[in-house]
Amino acid sequence: MHKAYISGTGSCLPERVLTNNELEQMVETSDEWITSRTGIQTRRISGAGEQNYQLAARAAEKALAAAGLEAQELDLVLVATLSPHMIMPSCACFVQAEIGAANAFAFDLNAACSGFLYGLDMAEKYIASRPEMKILVIGSETLSCRVNWEDRNTCILFGDGAGACIVESSSARGIVDSTLHADGNLWNLLYMDSPASRNPDLLDKDRQGCYIQMSGRDVFKYAVRAMEDAVTRLLKRQNLAINDVCLLIPHQANVRILGKLMERLGIEQEKVFINVNKYGNTSAASIPIALDEACQEGRVQQGDLVLLCSFGGGFTWGSMLLYW
Ligand code: COA
């Protein structure tokens, strides 16, 4: 029986660091408010040469090097993103060209902040039917282009970055199980408008601009409940307990959401990887960036049981268990 396992990780963050003190000059807010409500201290903002696909390609090159693979060996480039620099072609096609993955097919996937988890799950399904495949799964975002910098409710939360991993088959380790969910009825609690329609019959009169719109308190409540439920369900299905988990890498939205999640799951803080303080919420990029940092810091060792969980617009959410 073949399992899909992660043979290499990589990440890329833009150079520019935006601090809470700088945000104080832009909107009516304070470092104290942002830190106490979100735990976020800095985030990265893209500049010239740091388009979404360029961050994604740099992360991909590092993941390829870590896996000891050449780009030409890849069969699929899958990018999870909600902030591509173009609608067509996909970000994945730009990455494919940028890194020279000439033999790979390429497409984007949008499941908001859960996109990377959805992508890994899809990669696992490809590996199950074609174990020889070598798949590049990326989560990459430039949300700074999609944030209203005059809206203090949202502009303090988000950041840019990319994380990547190579997925190959193994008979010993890899993805054990995953559970994915969505509830489109709750779409209007967290959404981002598209650019205005050119078809007058489809023009939305209520359109507020192509920015992220959010009902913060509702999102907070749903996020905690949904991630707890997804994790509990998955552990139960696998006859595992939270104590069996060596490291939890959750979507990095807010330290208060993560604090509540830890409390409800009964997992010690030392077993939870948190870097939202440095990068803010990088949506689909948050889990792969955290995964790469966890590897670099030696927080995951071969054989460890790793748990991933996410929540995002849609709503979408899910969890995944894998042996490293
Ligand atoms: N600085 C100062 N005050 C701010 C502020 C800011 N950046 N943003 C909002 N406020 C104000 C509000 O206007 C409100 O003022 P009012 O009472 O005069 O109307 C007050 O702070 C409280 O707002 P509220 O929304 O109730 O705060 P909160 O404690 O819920 O914290 C969030 C706001 C956004 C930090 C919190 O709801 C949250 O983290 N939600 C989840 C967001 C998220 O993670 N989204 C992505 C999920 S993938």
PDB file of N, CA and C in Angstrom, residues 164-200:
ATOM      1  N   ALA A 164       5.905  25.595   0.165  1.00  0.00           N
ATOM      2  CA  ALA A 164       5.766  24.529  -0.832  1.00  0.00           C
ATOM      3  C   ALA A 164       6.198  23.194  -0.257  1.00  0.00           C
ATOM      4  N   CYS A 165       5.655  22.119  -0.806  1.00  0.00           N
ATOM      5  CA  CYS A 165       6.176  20.803  -0.438  1.00  0.00           C
ATOM      6  C   CYS A 165       6.104  19.858  -1.633  1.00  0.00           C
ATOM      7  N   ILE A 166       6.999  18.894  -1.637  1.00  0.00           N
ATOM      8  CA  ILE A 166       7.025  17.863  -2.659  1.00  0.00           C
ATOM      9  C   ILE A 166       6.347  16.628  -2.076  1.00  0.00           C
ATOM     10  N   VAL A 167       5.423  16.067  -2.842  1.00  0.00           N
ATOM     11  CA  VAL A 167       4.721  14.867  -2.380  1.00  0.00           C
ATOM     12  C   VAL A 167       5.096  13.694  -3.293  1.00  0.00           C
ATOM     13  N   GLU A 168       5.583  12.614  -2.661  1.00  0.00           N
ATOM     14  CA  GLU A 168       5.959  11.399  -3.397  1.00  0.00           C
ATOM     15  C   GLU A 168       5.356  10.199  -2.674  1.00  0.00           C
ATOM     16  N   SER A 169       5.565   9.004  -3.218  1.00  0.00           N
ATOM     17  CA  SER A 169       4.996   7.835  -2.545  1.00  0.00           C
ATOM     18  C   SER A 169       6.038   7.145  -1.662  1.00  0.00           C
ATOM     19  N   SER A 170       5.527   6.504  -0.616  1.00  0.00           N
ATOM     20  CA  SER A 170       6.378   5.758   0.312  1.00  0.00           C
ATOM     21  C   SER A 170       5.559   4.587   0.820  1.00  0.00           C
ATOM     22  N   SER A 171       6.239   3.485   1.140  1.00  0.00           N
ATOM     23  CA  SER A 171       5.474   2.354   1.683  1.00  0.00           C
ATOM     24  C   SER A 171       5.418   2.443   3.204  1.00  0.00           C
ATOM     25  N   ALA A 172       6.230   3.333   3.778  1.00  0.00           N
ATOM     26  CA  ALA A 172       6.355   3.358   5.235  1.00  0.00           C
ATOM     27  C   ALA A 172       5.642   4.530   5.902  1.00  0.00           C
ATOM     28  N   ARG A 173       5.841   5.725   5.381  1.00  0.00           N
ATOM     29  CA  ARG A 173       5.316   6.894   6.100  1.00  0.00           C
ATOM     30  C   ARG A 173       4.462   7.753   5.179  1.00  0.00           C
ATOM     31  N   GLY A 174       3.816   8.752   5.760  1.00  0.00           N
ATOM     32  CA  GLY A 174       3.034   9.661   4.929  1.00  0.00           C
ATOM     33  C   GLY A 174       1.651   9.928   5.487  1.00  0.00           C
ATOM     34  N   ILE A 175       0.772  10.405   4.608  1.00  0.00           N
ATOM     35  CA  ILE A 175      -0.573  10.816   5.023  1.00  0.00           C
ATOM     36  C   ILE A 175      -1.394   9.590   5.438  1.00  0.00           C
ATOM     37  N   VAL A 176      -1.972   9.691   6.625  1.00  0.00           N
ATOM     38  CA  VAL A 176      -2.767   8.594   7.177  1.00  0.00           C
ATOM     39  C   VAL A 176      -4.236   8.773   6.809  1.00  0.00           C
ATOM     40  N   ASP A 177      -4.733   9.992   7.018  1.00  0.00           N
ATOM     41  CA  ASP A 177      -6.160  10.239   6.811  1.00  0.00           C
ATOM     42  C   ASP A 177      -6.397  11.751   6.827  1.00  0.00           C
ATOM     43  N   SER A 178      -7.502  12.151   6.239  1.00  0.00           N
ATOM     44  CA  SER A 178      -7.852  13.572   6.293  1.00  0.00           C
ATOM     45  C   SER A 178      -9.360  13.718   6.240  1.00  0.00           C
ATOM     46  N   THR A 179      -9.836  14.862   6.689  1.00  0.00           N
ATOM     47  CA  THR A 179     -11.257  15.150   6.619  1.00  0.00           C
ATOM     48  C   THR A 179     -11.427  16.590   6.164  1.00  0.00           C
ATOM     49  N   LEU A 180     -12.195  16.796   5.098  1.00  0.00           N
ATOM     50  CA  LEU A 180     -12.386  18.133   4.537  1.00  0.00           C
ATOM     51  C   LEU A 180     -13.867  18.496   4.576  1.00  0.00           C
ATOM     52  N   HIS A 181     -14.135  19.774   4.788  1.00  0.00           N
ATOM     53  CA  HIS A 181     -15.529  20.221   4.915  1.00  0.00           C
ATOM     54  C   HIS A 181     -15.726  21.587   4.281  1.00  0.00           C
ATOM     55  N   ALA A 182     -16.984  21.915   3.976  1.00  0.00           N
ATOM     56  CA  ALA A 182     -17.329  23.247   3.473  1.00  0.00           C
ATOM     57  C   ALA A 182     -18.773  23.571   3.824  1.00  0.00           C
ATOM     58  N   ASP A 183     -19.059  24.857   4.004  1.00  0.00           N
ATOM     59  CA  ASP A 183     -20.440  25.314   4.172  1.00  0.00           C
ATOM     60  C   ASP A 183     -20.605  26.651   3.457  1.00  0.00           C
ATOM     61  N   GLY A 184     -21.064  26.557   2.204  1.00  0.00           N
ATOM     62  CA  GLY A 184     -21.222  27.749   1.375  1.00  0.00           C
ATOM     63  C   GLY A 184     -22.340  28.678   1.820  1.00  0.00           C
ATOM     64  N   ASN A 185     -23.212  28.197   2.727  1.00  0.00           N
ATOM     65  CA  ASN A 185     -24.275  29.070   3.233  1.00  0.00           C
ATOM     66  C   ASN A 185     -23.722  30.234   4.038  1.00  0.00           C
ATOM     67  N   LEU A 186     -22.506  30.064   4.549  1.00  0.00           N
ATOM     68  CA  LEU A 186     -21.922  31.088   5.417  1.00  0.00           C
ATOM     69  C   LEU A 186     -20.922  31.974   4.673  1.00  0.00           C
ATOM     70  N   TRP A 187     -21.036  31.987   3.332  1.00  0.00           N
ATOM     71  CA  TRP A 187     -20.043  32.689   2.516  1.00  0.00           C
ATOM     72  C   TRP A 187     -19.842  34.138   2.902  1.00  0.00           C
ATOM     73  N   ASN A 188     -20.975  34.806   3.298  1.00  0.00           N
ATOM     74  CA  ASN A 188     -20.862  36.260   3.472  1.00  0.00           C
ATOM     75  C   ASN A 188     -20.264  36.699   4.813  1.00  0.00           C
ATOM     76  N   LEU A 189     -19.758  35.749   5.588  1.00  0.00           N
ATOM     77  CA  LEU A 189     -19.051  36.127   6.821  1.00  0.00           C
ATOM     78  C   LEU A 189     -17.571  36.401   6.554  1.00  0.00           C
ATOM     79  N   LEU A 190     -17.086  35.906   5.404  1.00  0.00           N
ATOM     80  CA  LEU A 190     -15.679  36.118   5.037  1.00  0.00           C
ATOM     81  C   LEU A 190     -15.564  35.958   3.528  1.00  0.00           C
ATOM     82  N   TYR A 191     -15.358  37.072   2.817  1.00  0.00           N
ATOM     83  CA  TYR A 191     -15.331  36.960   1.360  1.00  0.00           C
ATOM     84  C   TYR A 191     -14.526  38.088   0.726  1.00  0.00           C
ATOM     85  N   MET A 192     -14.271  37.907  -0.560  1.00  0.00           N
ATOM     86  CA  MET A 192     -13.538  38.922  -1.318  1.00  0.00           C
ATOM     87  C   MET A 192     -14.209  39.040  -2.679  1.00  0.00           C
ATOM     88  N   ASP A 193     -14.704  40.231  -3.013  1.00  0.00           N
ATOM     89  CA  ASP A 193     -15.362  40.432  -4.301  1.00  0.00           C
ATOM     90  C   ASP A 193     -14.372  40.278  -5.443  1.00  0.00           C
ATOM     91  N   SER A 194     -14.915  39.874  -6.580  1.00  0.00           N
ATOM     92  CA  SER A 194     -14.091  39.852  -7.790  1.00  0.00           C
ATOM     93  C   SER A 194     -14.129  41.248  -8.404  1.00  0.00           C
ATOM     94  N   PRO A 195     -13.262  41.520  -9.378  1.00  0.00           N
ATOM     95  CA  PRO A 195     -13.376  42.794 -10.097  1.00  0.00           C
ATOM     96  C   PRO A 195     -14.758  42.889 -10.735  1.00  0.00           C
ATOM     97  N   ALA A 196     -15.241  44.104 -10.986  1.00  0.00           N
ATOM     98  CA  ALA A 196     -16.600  44.301 -11.499  1.00  0.00           C
ATOM     99  C   ALA A 196     -16.814  43.572 -12.824  1.00  0.00           C
ATOM    100  N   SER A 197     -18.039  43.088 -13.014  1.00  0.00           N
ATOM    101  CA  SER A 197     -18.378  42.402 -14.256  1.00  0.00           C
ATOM    102  C   SER A 197     -18.413  43.394 -15.419  1.00  0.00           C
ATOM    103  N   ARG A 198     -17.994  42.957 -16.604  1.00  0.00           N
ATOM    104  CA  ARG A 198     -18.090  43.804 -17.796  1.00  0.00           C
ATOM    105  C   ARG A 198     -19.453  43.623 -18.440  1.00  0.00           C
ATOM    106  N   ASN A 199     -20.205  42.626 -17.966  1.00  0.00           N
ATOM    107  CA  ASN A 199     -21.547  42.380 -18.499  1.00  0.00           C
ATOM    108  C   ASN A 199     -22.544  43.185 -17.660  1.00  0.00           C
ATOM    109  N   PRO A 200     -23.175  44.215 -18.229  1.00  0.00           N
ATOM    110  CA  PRO A 200     -24.057  45.076 -17.429  1.00  0.00           C
ATOM    111  C   PRO A 200     -25.173  44.308 -16.732  1.00  0.00           C
TER     112      PRO A 200
END
